[in-house]
Coordinates of C-alpha atoms in Angstrom, one line a residue:
Chain A
M1 CA 21.2 19.4 122.3
D2 CA 18.8 18.2 120.1
K3 CA 17.8 14.0 119.8
D4 CA 19.6 13.8 116.7
T5 CA 22.9 14.7 118.1
I6 CA 22.4 12.4 121.0
S7 CA 21.6 9.8 118.7
N8 CA 24.6 10.4 116.2
W9 CA 26.9 10.2 118.9
F10 CA 25.4 7.1 120.3
K11 CA 25.8 5.4 116.8
N12 CA 29.7 6.6 116.7
L13 CA 29.9 5.2 120.7
Q14 CA 28.8 2.1 119.3
S15 CA 31.2 1.9 116.3
D16 CA 34.2 3.1 118.6
I17 CA 33.3 0.3 120.8
T18 CA 33.2 -2.5 118.6
S19 CA 36.4 -1.4 116.7
N20 CA 38.1 -1.5 119.9
L21 CA 36.7 -4.8 121.0
E22 CA 37.8 -6.1 117.7
K23 CA 41.3 -5.0 118.4
I24 CA 41.2 -6.3 121.8
D25 CA 40.3 -9.4 120.7
G26 CA 42.7 -9.8 117.9
S27 CA 40.9 -11.9 115.7
G28 CA 36.8 -11.7 115.9
I29 CA 35.0 -9.8 113.9
F30 CA 31.6 -8.0 114.3
S31 CA 28.9 -8.5 111.7
G32 CA 26.1 -5.8 111.8
D33 CA 22.3 -6.1 110.8
T34 CA 20.0 -2.9 110.2
W35 CA 16.4 -3.7 111.0
K36 CA 13.7 -1.2 111.0
R37 CA 10.7 -1.0 113.8
S38 CA 7.2 -1.0 111.9
E39 CA 6.1 1.4 114.3
G40 CA 8.8 4.0 113.5
G41 CA 12.4 4.4 113.7
G42 CA 15.2 1.1 113.6
G43 CA 18.5 -0.1 114.7
H44 CA 21.5 -1.6 114.0
S45 CA 23.1 -4.7 115.6
M46 CA 26.4 -5.6 116.0
V47 CA 27.4 -9.0 117.3
I48 CA 30.7 -10.9 117.7
E49 CA 30.6 -14.8 117.9
N50 CA 33.6 -16.8 118.4
G51 CA 36.3 -14.3 118.8
D52 CA 39.7 -15.6 120.3
V53 CA 38.6 -13.7 123.9
F54 CA 35.3 -12.9 123.1
E55 CA 32.4 -16.0 123.0
K56 CA 29.3 -13.9 122.0
G57 CA 28.8 -10.3 122.6
G58 CA 26.1 -7.9 121.1
V59 CA 26.4 -3.9 121.0
N60 CA 23.2 -2.7 120.0
W61 CA 22.4 0.8 119.0
S62 CA 18.9 1.8 118.3
A63 CA 16.3 4.9 117.5
V64 CA 13.0 4.4 117.7
H65 CA 10.0 6.6 118.0
G66 CA 6.0 6.3 118.4
N67 CA 3.4 6.6 120.7
T68 CA 4.4 6.5 124.1
P69 CA 3.4 2.8 125.3
Q70 CA 0.0 3.5 127.8
K71 CA 2.3 1.6 131.2
I72 CA 4.7 5.0 130.7
L73 CA 1.9 7.7 130.4
D74 CA -0.2 5.8 133.0
A75 CA 3.0 6.1 135.8
L76 CA 4.0 9.7 134.5
K77 CA 0.0 10.5 134.5
L78 CA 0.8 12.0 131.2
E79 CA -2.0 12.5 128.3
A80 CA -1.0 10.7 125.1
A81 CA 2.2 11.7 123.7
N82 CA 4.9 10.8 121.0
F83 CA 8.4 9.7 122.2
F84 CA 11.7 9.2 120.9
A85 CA 14.3 7.0 122.1
T86 CA 18.1 6.2 121.5
G87 CA 20.7 4.2 123.2
V88 CA 23.9 1.8 123.2
S89 CA 23.2 -1.5 125.0
I90 CA 26.1 -4.0 125.0
V91 CA 26.4 -7.2 126.6
I92 CA 30.0 -9.4 126.2
H93 CA 30.5 -13.0 127.1
P94 CA 34.0 -14.0 126.9
H95 CA 35.6 -17.8 126.7
S96 CA 37.5 -17.6 129.8
P97 CA 35.9 -17.7 133.2
H98 CA 38.6 -15.2 134.0
V99 CA 37.2 -12.6 132.2
P100 CA 34.4 -11.0 133.6
I101 CA 31.1 -10.6 131.8
I102 CA 30.5 -6.7 131.0
H103 CA 27.3 -4.8 130.4
M104 CA 26.9 -1.3 129.4
N105 CA 23.4 1.0 128.6
V106 CA 23.1 4.3 127.7
R107 CA 20.1 5.8 126.7
Y108 CA 17.7 9.1 126.1
F109 CA 14.3 9.3 126.1
E110 CA 12.1 12.1 125.1
M111 CA 8.4 13.0 124.7
S112 CA 6.5 15.1 122.5
N113 CA 5.3 17.2 125.8
G114 CA 8.4 18.1 126.6
V115 CA 9.7 15.6 129.3
W116 CA 12.8 14.1 129.0
W117 CA 15.5 12.1 130.5
F118 CA 18.6 9.9 130.1
G119 CA 19.9 6.6 132.0
G120 CA 22.2 4.1 131.7
G121 CA 25.2 2.2 133.5
I122 CA 28.1 -0.2 133.5
D123 CA 28.3 -3.2 135.4
L124 CA 30.3 -5.9 135.6
T125 CA 29.6 -9.7 136.2
P126 CA 33.0 -11.6 137.0
I127 CA 32.6 -15.5 137.3
Y128 CA 35.5 -15.8 139.6
V129 CA 35.6 -12.4 141.8
N130 CA 38.8 -10.7 141.9
D131 CA 39.0 -8.2 144.5
D132 CA 41.6 -6.2 142.3
D133 CA 39.9 -6.0 139.5
A134 CA 36.6 -5.1 141.0
A135 CA 38.2 -2.4 143.0
H136 CA 39.8 -1.1 140.0
F137 CA 36.4 -1.1 138.2
H138 CA 34.4 0.8 140.4
R139 CA 37.4 3.4 141.2
K140 CA 37.4 4.1 137.2
L141 CA 33.3 4.3 137.5
K142 CA 33.6 6.6 140.8
E143 CA 36.3 9.0 138.8
T144 CA 33.9 9.2 135.8
C145 CA 30.9 9.8 138.7
D146 CA 33.4 12.1 140.1
R147 CA 33.7 14.5 137.3
H148 CA 30.3 15.1 136.9
N149 CA 28.9 15.1 140.7
V150 CA 31.0 14.1 143.8
D151 CA 27.7 12.8 145.5
C152 CA 26.4 10.9 142.4
Y153 CA 28.8 7.5 142.3
P154 CA 27.5 6.2 146.2
Q155 CA 24.0 6.8 144.8
Y156 CA 24.6 5.3 141.6
K157 CA 26.3 2.6 143.0
K158 CA 23.7 1.5 145.4
W159 CA 21.1 1.8 142.3
A160 CA 23.2 -0.8 140.8
D161 CA 23.4 -3.0 143.9
D162 CA 19.7 -2.9 144.0
Y163 CA 18.6 -3.2 140.5
F164 CA 21.1 -6.0 139.7
F165 CA 19.8 -7.8 142.8
I166 CA 18.4 -11.6 142.1
K167 CA 15.8 -12.1 144.9
H168 CA 15.1 -15.5 144.2
R169 CA 18.9 -16.2 144.7
N170 CA 19.2 -13.9 146.9
E171 CA 22.7 -12.5 145.4
T172 CA 23.6 -9.7 143.0
R173 CA 24.5 -10.7 139.4
G174 CA 27.7 -9.6 139.9
I175 CA 29.9 -7.1 142.0
G176 CA 27.4 -4.1 140.2
G177 CA 28.6 -1.0 138.9
I178 CA 26.7 2.5 138.6
F179 CA 23.2 2.7 137.2
F180 CA 21.2 5.3 137.1
D181 CA 17.7 6.2 135.3
R182 CA 15.4 9.3 134.6
L183 CA 18.3 12.0 134.8
S184 CA 16.2 15.2 134.2
S185 CA 16.3 18.8 134.4
K186 CA 16.0 18.3 138.1
H187 CA 19.6 16.5 138.2
G188 CA 21.2 19.1 135.6
T189 CA 20.9 20.5 132.3
K190 CA 20.3 18.5 129.3
K191 CA 24.3 19.3 128.1
E192 CA 25.5 18.3 131.7
L193 CA 23.9 15.1 131.4
F194 CA 24.3 14.2 128.2
S195 CA 28.3 15.1 128.7
F196 CA 28.1 12.5 131.8
V197 CA 26.6 9.9 129.8
Q198 CA 29.1 10.5 127.2
N199 CA 31.6 10.1 130.2
V200 CA 30.2 7.0 131.3
G201 CA 30.2 5.6 127.6
N202 CA 33.8 6.8 127.1
T203 CA 34.8 4.9 130.0
F204 CA 33.5 1.3 128.8
I205 CA 36.7 0.7 126.5
P206 CA 39.6 1.8 129.1
V207 CA 38.2 0.1 132.1
Y208 CA 36.9 -3.4 130.4
K209 CA 40.5 -3.4 128.7
E210 CA 42.5 -3.6 131.1
I211 CA 40.5 -6.2 133.1
V212 CA 40.7 -8.0 129.9
Y213 CA 44.4 -8.0 129.1
K214 CA 45.2 -8.9 132.8
N215 CA 43.3 -11.8 132.7
K216 CA 42.6 -13.2 129.1
D217 CA 45.9 -15.6 129.3
L218 CA 45.1 -16.9 132.4
I219 CA 44.6 -20.8 132.2
F220 CA 41.6 -22.2 133.2
D221 CA 40.7 -26.4 133.7
D222 CA 36.8 -27.9 133.0
N223 CA 35.8 -27.3 136.7
Q224 CA 36.4 -23.6 136.0
K225 CA 34.5 -24.0 132.7
K226 CA 31.4 -25.6 134.4
W227 CA 31.3 -22.9 137.1
Q228 CA 31.0 -20.4 134.0
Y229 CA 28.5 -22.2 132.7
L230 CA 26.1 -22.1 136.2
R231 CA 26.9 -18.8 136.4
R232 CA 25.7 -18.0 133.1
G233 CA 22.7 -19.5 133.9
R234 CA 22.2 -16.9 136.6
Y235 CA 22.9 -14.5 134.3
V236 CA 19.8 -15.7 132.0
E237 CA 17.7 -15.8 135.1
F238 CA 18.4 -12.3 135.6
N239 CA 17.8 -11.2 132.1
L240 CA 15.1 -13.0 131.5
V241 CA 13.2 -12.4 134.9
L242 CA 13.9 -9.3 136.0
D243 CA 15.6 -7.1 133.8
K244 CA 13.4 -3.7 132.8
G245 CA 14.7 -3.2 129.5
T246 CA 14.5 -6.5 128.3
K247 CA 10.8 -7.0 129.4
F248 CA 10.1 -3.4 127.9
G249 CA 11.3 -5.2 124.7
L250 CA 9.6 -7.9 124.8
D251 CA 6.4 -6.5 125.6
T252 CA 6.3 -3.6 123.3
D253 CA 7.2 -6.1 119.6
G254 CA 10.6 -4.9 119.7
R255 CA 13.3 -6.9 117.9
T256 CA 13.8 -10.1 119.6
E257 CA 17.4 -11.3 118.4
S258 CA 18.4 -7.5 119.5
I259 CA 17.1 -7.7 122.8
L260 CA 17.7 -11.5 123.7
M261 CA 21.8 -10.8 122.3
S262 CA 22.3 -10.4 125.9
L263 CA 21.6 -13.9 126.5
P264 CA 25.2 -15.8 126.5
P265 CA 26.0 -18.7 124.2
Q266 CA 25.8 -21.6 126.6
A267 CA 24.4 -21.7 130.0
N268 CA 23.8 -24.4 132.6
W269 CA 21.6 -25.4 135.4
A270 CA 22.6 -28.4 138.2
Y271 CA 19.8 -28.9 140.7
N272 CA 20.6 -27.0 144.2
Y273 CA 24.7 -26.8 142.9
K274 CA 26.9 -25.8 146.4
P275 CA 30.2 -25.0 146.1
E276 CA 32.7 -26.9 148.6
T277 CA 32.8 -24.2 151.8
G278 CA 36.5 -22.1 151.3
S279 CA 36.8 -23.0 147.3
P280 CA 37.1 -20.2 145.1
E281 CA 33.7 -20.4 143.8
W282 CA 32.2 -20.4 148.0
D283 CA 34.4 -17.2 148.0
T284 CA 32.8 -15.8 144.9
L285 CA 29.4 -16.3 145.8
Q286 CA 30.2 -14.5 149.3
K287 CA 31.0 -11.5 147.3
L288 CA 27.8 -11.2 145.6
K289 CA 26.2 -9.0 147.8
K290 CA 24.8 -5.7 148.4
G291 CA 27.1 -2.9 149.8
M292 CA 30.6 -4.4 148.9
D293 CA 32.5 -1.4 149.3
W294 CA 34.7 -2.1 146.4
V295 CA 36.4 1.2 145.9
N296 CA 38.2 1.1 149.8
K297 CA 38.9 -2.4 149.4
Chain B
M1 CA -13.2 -35.7 148.8
D2 CA -11.1 -33.5 151.4
K3 CA -7.9 -31.8 150.6
D4 CA -5.7 -34.8 152.3
T5 CA -7.1 -37.3 150.0
I6 CA -6.3 -35.3 147.1
S7 CA -3.2 -34.4 148.3
N8 CA -2.3 -38.0 149.4
W9 CA -3.0 -39.3 145.9
F10 CA -0.8 -36.6 144.1
K11 CA 2.2 -37.7 146.5
N12 CA 1.6 -41.1 145.7
L13 CA 1.6 -40.4 141.8
Q14 CA 4.7 -38.7 142.2
S15 CA 6.4 -42.2 143.7
D16 CA 4.8 -43.9 140.6
I17 CA 5.8 -42.0 137.9
T18 CA 9.5 -41.6 139.5
S19 CA 9.9 -45.3 139.9
N20 CA 8.9 -45.9 136.3
L21 CA 10.8 -43.4 135.0
E22 CA 13.8 -45.3 136.5
K23 CA 12.9 -48.1 135.1
I24 CA 12.3 -46.3 131.7
D25 CA 15.9 -44.8 132.0
G26 CA 17.5 -48.3 133.2
S27 CA 20.1 -46.7 135.0
G28 CA 19.5 -43.1 136.5
I29 CA 17.9 -42.6 140.0
F30 CA 15.6 -40.0 141.4
S31 CA 17.3 -38.1 144.6
G32 CA 14.6 -36.6 147.1
D33 CA 14.5 -33.7 149.0
T34 CA 12.1 -32.9 151.6
W35 CA 11.5 -28.9 151.9
K36 CA 9.4 -26.7 154.4
R37 CA 7.8 -23.3 153.3
S38 CA 8.1 -20.9 156.1
E39 CA 4.3 -19.4 155.9
G40 CA 3.1 -23.3 155.7
G41 CA 3.4 -26.6 154.1
G42 CA 6.4 -27.8 151.8
G43 CA 7.3 -30.4 149.8
H44 CA 9.1 -33.2 148.0
S45 CA 11.4 -32.5 145.0
M46 CA 12.9 -35.8 143.5
V47 CA 15.6 -34.9 140.6
I48 CA 17.6 -37.5 138.1
E49 CA 20.8 -36.1 136.3
N50 CA 22.7 -38.2 134.1
G51 CA 20.9 -41.1 133.7
D52 CA 21.0 -43.1 130.5
V53 CA 18.2 -41.3 129.1
F54 CA 17.4 -38.4 130.8
E55 CA 19.8 -36.1 131.2
K56 CA 17.7 -33.8 134.1
G57 CA 14.5 -34.0 135.0
G58 CA 12.0 -33.3 138.2
V59 CA 8.9 -34.4 139.5
N60 CA 7.8 -32.4 142.4
W61 CA 5.0 -32.3 144.7
S62 CA 4.4 -29.6 147.2
A63 CA 1.2 -29.2 149.7
V64 CA 1.2 -25.6 150.6
H65 CA -1.2 -23.6 152.9
G66 CA -1.5 -20.1 154.3
N67 CA -2.9 -16.7 153.3
T68 CA -4.3 -16.3 150.0
P69 CA -2.0 -14.3 148.0
Q70 CA -3.3 -10.6 147.2
K71 CA -3.6 -10.9 143.8
I72 CA -5.5 -14.0 143.6
L73 CA -8.0 -12.0 146.0
D74 CA -7.7 -8.8 143.9
A75 CA -8.7 -11.1 140.7
L76 CA -11.4 -12.7 142.2
K77 CA -12.4 -9.8 144.1
L78 CA -12.8 -12.1 147.4
E79 CA -11.8 -10.9 151.1
A80 CA -8.8 -12.2 153.0
A81 CA -8.6 -16.3 152.9
N82 CA -6.7 -19.0 154.1
F83 CA -5.5 -21.3 151.2
F84 CA -4.5 -24.9 150.6
A85 CA -2.5 -25.5 147.1
T86 CA -1.2 -29.6 146.2
G87 CA -0.2 -30.4 143.0
V88 CA 2.7 -32.4 141.1
S89 CA 5.1 -30.6 138.5
I90 CA 7.0 -32.6 136.2
V91 CA 9.7 -31.2 133.0
I92 CA 12.3 -34.2 132.0
H93 CA 15.0 -33.2 130.0
P94 CA 16.4 -36.2 127.5
H95 CA 19.8 -36.4 126.6
S96 CA 19.0 -37.6 123.2
P97 CA 17.6 -34.9 120.6
H98 CA 15.2 -37.7 119.2
V99 CA 13.3 -37.7 122.8
P100 CA 10.6 -34.8 123.3
I101 CA 11.0 -32.8 126.2
I102 CA 7.9 -33.5 128.4
H103 CA 5.8 -31.7 131.1
M104 CA 3.2 -32.3 133.2
N105 CA 1.1 -30.5 136.3
V106 CA -1.8 -31.4 138.1
R107 CA -3.1 -29.7 140.6
Y108 CA -5.5 -28.6 143.1
F109 CA -6.4 -25.0 145.0
E110 CA -9.1 -24.8 148.0
M111 CA -9.5 -21.6 150.3
S112 CA -11.3 -21.1 153.7
N113 CA -14.1 -19.4 151.8
G114 CA -15.3 -22.3 150.0
V115 CA -13.9 -21.9 146.9
W116 CA -11.8 -24.5 145.0
W117 CA -10.4 -25.8 141.5
F118 CA -8.6 -28.2 139.8
G119 CA -6.0 -27.5 136.7
G120 CA -3.2 -29.0 134.9
G121 CA -2.1 -30.7 131.6
I122 CA 0.6 -32.5 129.7
D123 CA 2.2 -31.0 126.7
L124 CA 5.3 -32.4 124.7
T125 CA 8.4 -30.5 123.3
P126 CA 10.1 -32.4 120.3
I127 CA 13.5 -31.4 119.2
Y128 CA 12.5 -32.9 116.0
V129 CA 9.0 -32.8 115.6
N130 CA 7.7 -36.4 114.4
D131 CA 4.3 -36.6 112.8
D132 CA 3.1 -40.1 114.4
D133 CA 4.7 -39.1 118.0
A134 CA 2.8 -36.1 117.7
A135 CA -0.5 -37.8 116.6
H136 CA 0.2 -40.7 119.2
F137 CA 0.5 -38.4 121.9
H138 CA -2.7 -36.2 121.2
R139 CA -4.5 -39.3 120.7
K140 CA -4.0 -40.6 123.5
L141 CA -4.7 -37.0 125.8
K142 CA -8.0 -37.0 123.5
E143 CA -8.9 -40.5 125.0
T144 CA -8.5 -39.1 128.5
C145 CA -10.3 -36.3 127.6
D146 CA -13.3 -37.9 126.0
R147 CA -13.6 -40.5 129.2
H148 CA -14.4 -37.1 131.2
N149 CA -15.8 -34.9 128.7
V150 CA -16.0 -35.8 124.8
D151 CA -15.9 -32.0 124.1
C152 CA -13.1 -30.9 126.3
Y153 CA -10.4 -32.3 124.2
P154 CA -10.7 -29.5 121.6
Q155 CA -10.9 -26.7 124.0
Y156 CA -7.9 -28.1 126.7
K157 CA -5.7 -28.2 123.5
K158 CA -6.4 -24.6 122.5
W159 CA -5.7 -23.9 125.7
A160 CA -2.4 -25.4 125.4
D161 CA -1.7 -23.8 122.2
D162 CA -2.3 -20.3 123.5
Y163 CA -0.3 -20.8 126.8
F164 CA 2.4 -22.6 125.6
F165 CA 2.7 -19.8 122.8
I166 CA 6.0 -17.7 122.4
K167 CA 4.8 -14.6 121.2
H168 CA 8.3 -13.1 121.0
R169 CA 9.6 -15.9 119.0
N170 CA 5.8 -16.3 117.3
E171 CA 6.1 -19.8 117.7
T172 CA 4.7 -22.2 120.4
R173 CA 7.1 -24.2 122.4
G174 CA 6.4 -27.4 121.2
I175 CA 3.1 -29.6 119.7
G176 CA 1.1 -28.6 122.5
G177 CA -1.2 -31.2 124.6
I178 CA -3.8 -30.1 126.7
F179 CA -4.1 -27.5 129.4
F180 CA -7.1 -26.7 132.1
D181 CA -7.1 -24.0 134.9
R182 CA -10.0 -23.1 137.4
L183 CA -12.0 -25.9 136.7
S184 CA -14.6 -26.5 139.6
S185 CA -18.4 -27.0 140.3
K186 CA -19.3 -25.0 137.3
H187 CA -17.5 -27.9 135.4
G188 CA -18.3 -30.7 137.2
T189 CA -18.3 -32.6 140.8
K190 CA -15.6 -32.1 142.8
K191 CA -15.3 -36.3 142.7
E192 CA -15.9 -36.1 138.7
L193 CA -12.7 -33.2 138.4
F194 CA -10.6 -35.0 140.8
S195 CA -11.1 -38.7 138.6
F196 CA -10.4 -36.6 135.4
V197 CA -7.3 -35.1 137.3
Q198 CA -6.3 -38.8 137.9
N199 CA -6.7 -39.7 134.7
V200 CA -4.5 -37.1 133.4
G201 CA -1.7 -37.9 136.1
N202 CA -2.1 -41.4 135.1
T203 CA -1.8 -41.1 131.1
F204 CA 2.1 -39.4 132.0
I205 CA 3.6 -42.6 132.1
P206 CA 2.4 -44.8 128.9
V207 CA 2.0 -41.8 127.0
Y208 CA 5.6 -41.0 127.5
K209 CA 7.0 -44.4 127.7
E210 CA 6.0 -45.4 124.0
I211 CA 7.7 -42.3 122.6
V212 CA 10.7 -42.9 125.0
Y213 CA 11.2 -46.3 123.9
K214 CA 10.7 -45.6 120.1
N215 CA 13.2 -43.1 119.9
K216 CA 15.7 -43.3 122.8
D217 CA 18.1 -45.7 120.7
L218 CA 18.1 -43.7 117.6
I219 CA 21.8 -42.2 116.6
F220 CA 22.3 -38.3 116.4
D221 CA 25.3 -36.1 115.4
D222 CA 26.7 -33.1 117.0
N223 CA 24.7 -30.9 114.8
Q224 CA 21.4 -32.7 116.2
K225 CA 22.9 -32.1 119.5
K226 CA 23.5 -28.0 118.8
W227 CA 19.5 -27.9 117.7
Q228 CA 18.4 -29.2 120.7
Y229 CA 20.8 -27.0 122.9
L230 CA 19.0 -24.2 121.0
R231 CA 15.1 -25.4 121.3
R232 CA 16.2 -25.6 124.8
G233 CA 17.1 -22.4 125.1
R234 CA 13.1 -20.9 123.8
Y235 CA 12.2 -23.5 126.5
V236 CA 14.4 -21.3 129.0
E237 CA 12.7 -18.4 127.2
F238 CA 8.9 -19.6 128.0
N239 CA 9.7 -20.9 131.6
L240 CA 11.7 -17.4 132.8
V241 CA 9.8 -14.8 130.5
L242 CA 6.1 -16.5 130.5
D243 CA 5.0 -19.4 132.5
K244 CA 2.8 -18.2 135.2
G245 CA 3.8 -20.9 137.6
T246 CA 7.3 -20.0 137.6
K247 CA 6.4 -16.5 138.2
F248 CA 3.7 -17.3 140.8
G249 CA 6.5 -19.3 142.5
L250 CA 9.5 -16.6 142.2
D251 CA 6.7 -14.1 143.4
T252 CA 5.8 -15.4 146.3
D253 CA 9.4 -16.7 148.1
G254 CA 9.0 -20.3 146.7
R255 CA 11.4 -22.9 147.0
T256 CA 13.7 -21.5 144.3
E257 CA 15.5 -25.0 143.3
S258 CA 12.2 -26.5 143.0
I259 CA 10.7 -24.0 140.7
L260 CA 13.8 -23.8 138.5
M261 CA 13.9 -27.7 138.3
S262 CA 12.1 -27.3 135.1
L263 CA 15.3 -25.5 133.4
P264 CA 17.5 -27.8 131.4
P265 CA 21.1 -28.7 132.0
Q266 CA 22.3 -26.9 129.0
A267 CA 21.1 -24.3 127.0
N268 CA 22.4 -22.4 124.2
W269 CA 21.9 -18.9 122.3
A270 CA 22.9 -18.3 118.8
Y271 CA 22.6 -14.7 117.2
N272 CA 19.9 -14.6 114.7
Y273 CA 20.1 -18.4 114.0
K274 CA 17.9 -19.9 110.9
P275 CA 17.9 -23.6 109.6
E276 CA 18.3 -23.9 105.9
T277 CA 14.9 -24.0 104.4
G278 CA 13.9 -27.7 104.0
S279 CA 16.1 -29.1 106.3
P280 CA 14.7 -31.3 109.6
E281 CA 15.3 -28.2 111.8
W282 CA 13.5 -25.8 109.5
D283 CA 10.5 -28.8 108.9
T284 CA 10.1 -28.4 112.9
L285 CA 9.8 -25.0 112.8
Q286 CA 6.8 -25.2 110.5
K287 CA 4.9 -27.2 112.9
L288 CA 5.7 -24.8 116.0
K289 CA 2.2 -23.2 115.4
K290 CA -1.2 -23.3 116.9
G291 CA -4.0 -24.8 115.9
M292 CA -2.1 -28.2 114.2
D293 CA -4.7 -30.7 114.0
W294 CA -2.5 -33.7 115.1
V295 CA -5.3 -35.8 116.1
N296 CA -6.4 -36.2 112.7
K297 CA -3.0 -36.1 111.0

């Protein structure tokens, strides 16, 4: 299981996901940009804008290498070493406030000193939380986890709850999903863990397709669109203030346009906006909490 | 020159600036929110939304106290001490892409161990850089600085260039202005420095009024509005990724709605947008650089 096998599999995952998203959209086409990183390696960014369903979305693949950033070495108390990192990152912002924003990341990291790990996850950010969709989403993620290790869903679900928590808003970014990082030989063989990460990657299209098809033709009004823009503002706050991948990318002179592909086409901020008690917007806020048991909803 | 004198002067500055901004706007009215900080002190936030000229703006005053955050103590190698901090922060987002976004901050900080300092600055973020306005703005700031110390404008101008630089975009947030921090007994008596900070505070309305009046009735089209939304996206990136005040506020559990009053009503992101060479948008990008000599333009 060498790094090229993993990296190539991720590259194919990118192709597979973008062609499936094009089919789901029915009109939008991804366009690609290949880029090089001056310190070593590069990537291929694929972007869809103004599709029928997807307003803006990015599916980014990269495989980069070079000297391991000092911060990582310090955190692990390791001497200087080369690193190799590869992964796929996706954020999709649909037009309709009835279709959730989705994010997925799968990644592999290794160093010349023999240290390696996998990380990743999938999470959903509905503008309006629909209990059935949320339960469906979490059940599918649980199935994927259970095939790997029946204990891991609760752990990776909690990890997502904690990771996607916006402390300064006292709310979660969305309904969470699964998140995992630094899965290494303590957690399984490289083959087993790669197989799990592949299953996560392959879960993306079927789980999202069902939610998109179910909701994409529902009508919406200006007030629902306004709410969507405010929620996207929260998405921006999470990604720019809290997201470790974004911070790492910007700190290490990554390709800005690929890192910030995750930002929505439009986001709004209103001062101290509070939805009316009992409204659908208020109901959604009640559900943006850690520890929601969606699987057993 | 005790802390209450300074804090009261800032409170009056807030009233003075909001009533003048209302006159300039001609229709919008500020509404106020008084808030308390659980650890000590509080503030008063004044917000204008959907005025004739100003789409969204906030003028925030606060006077807070408590235990000095450990980070500050560590940085200064000081033992535990109480702190008191007071200041006024302003960000104004006009409707028209011909009227620049403006930001001002004036602040005073002291600790029970006798350490004290002033900080602050004014800077301008035009959507389209107008050379005459930029020169006027910088000349007025230079006049304010010169009354205090003829050497300080170049130094505080450079400080603003460095502070408001968006490294991941390789551009400055706007045309800069002046920025200064930790002005203490090394730089003058408390009376002298307070007088300088008062002059900075009193510069805000005259310098901005002239630029607003000159530009507010110019017509603009959809493309210019689109450019404004993209530039506001950069403003969001600066404030959420780089601004130390925002980071400090969010890290220390400040009042989120007052800290994030600085965010625009609407911001957009487009993938890898590059204005046509020679266009007004392109011309603006050429001027968002450090070291522009606006005073002698």
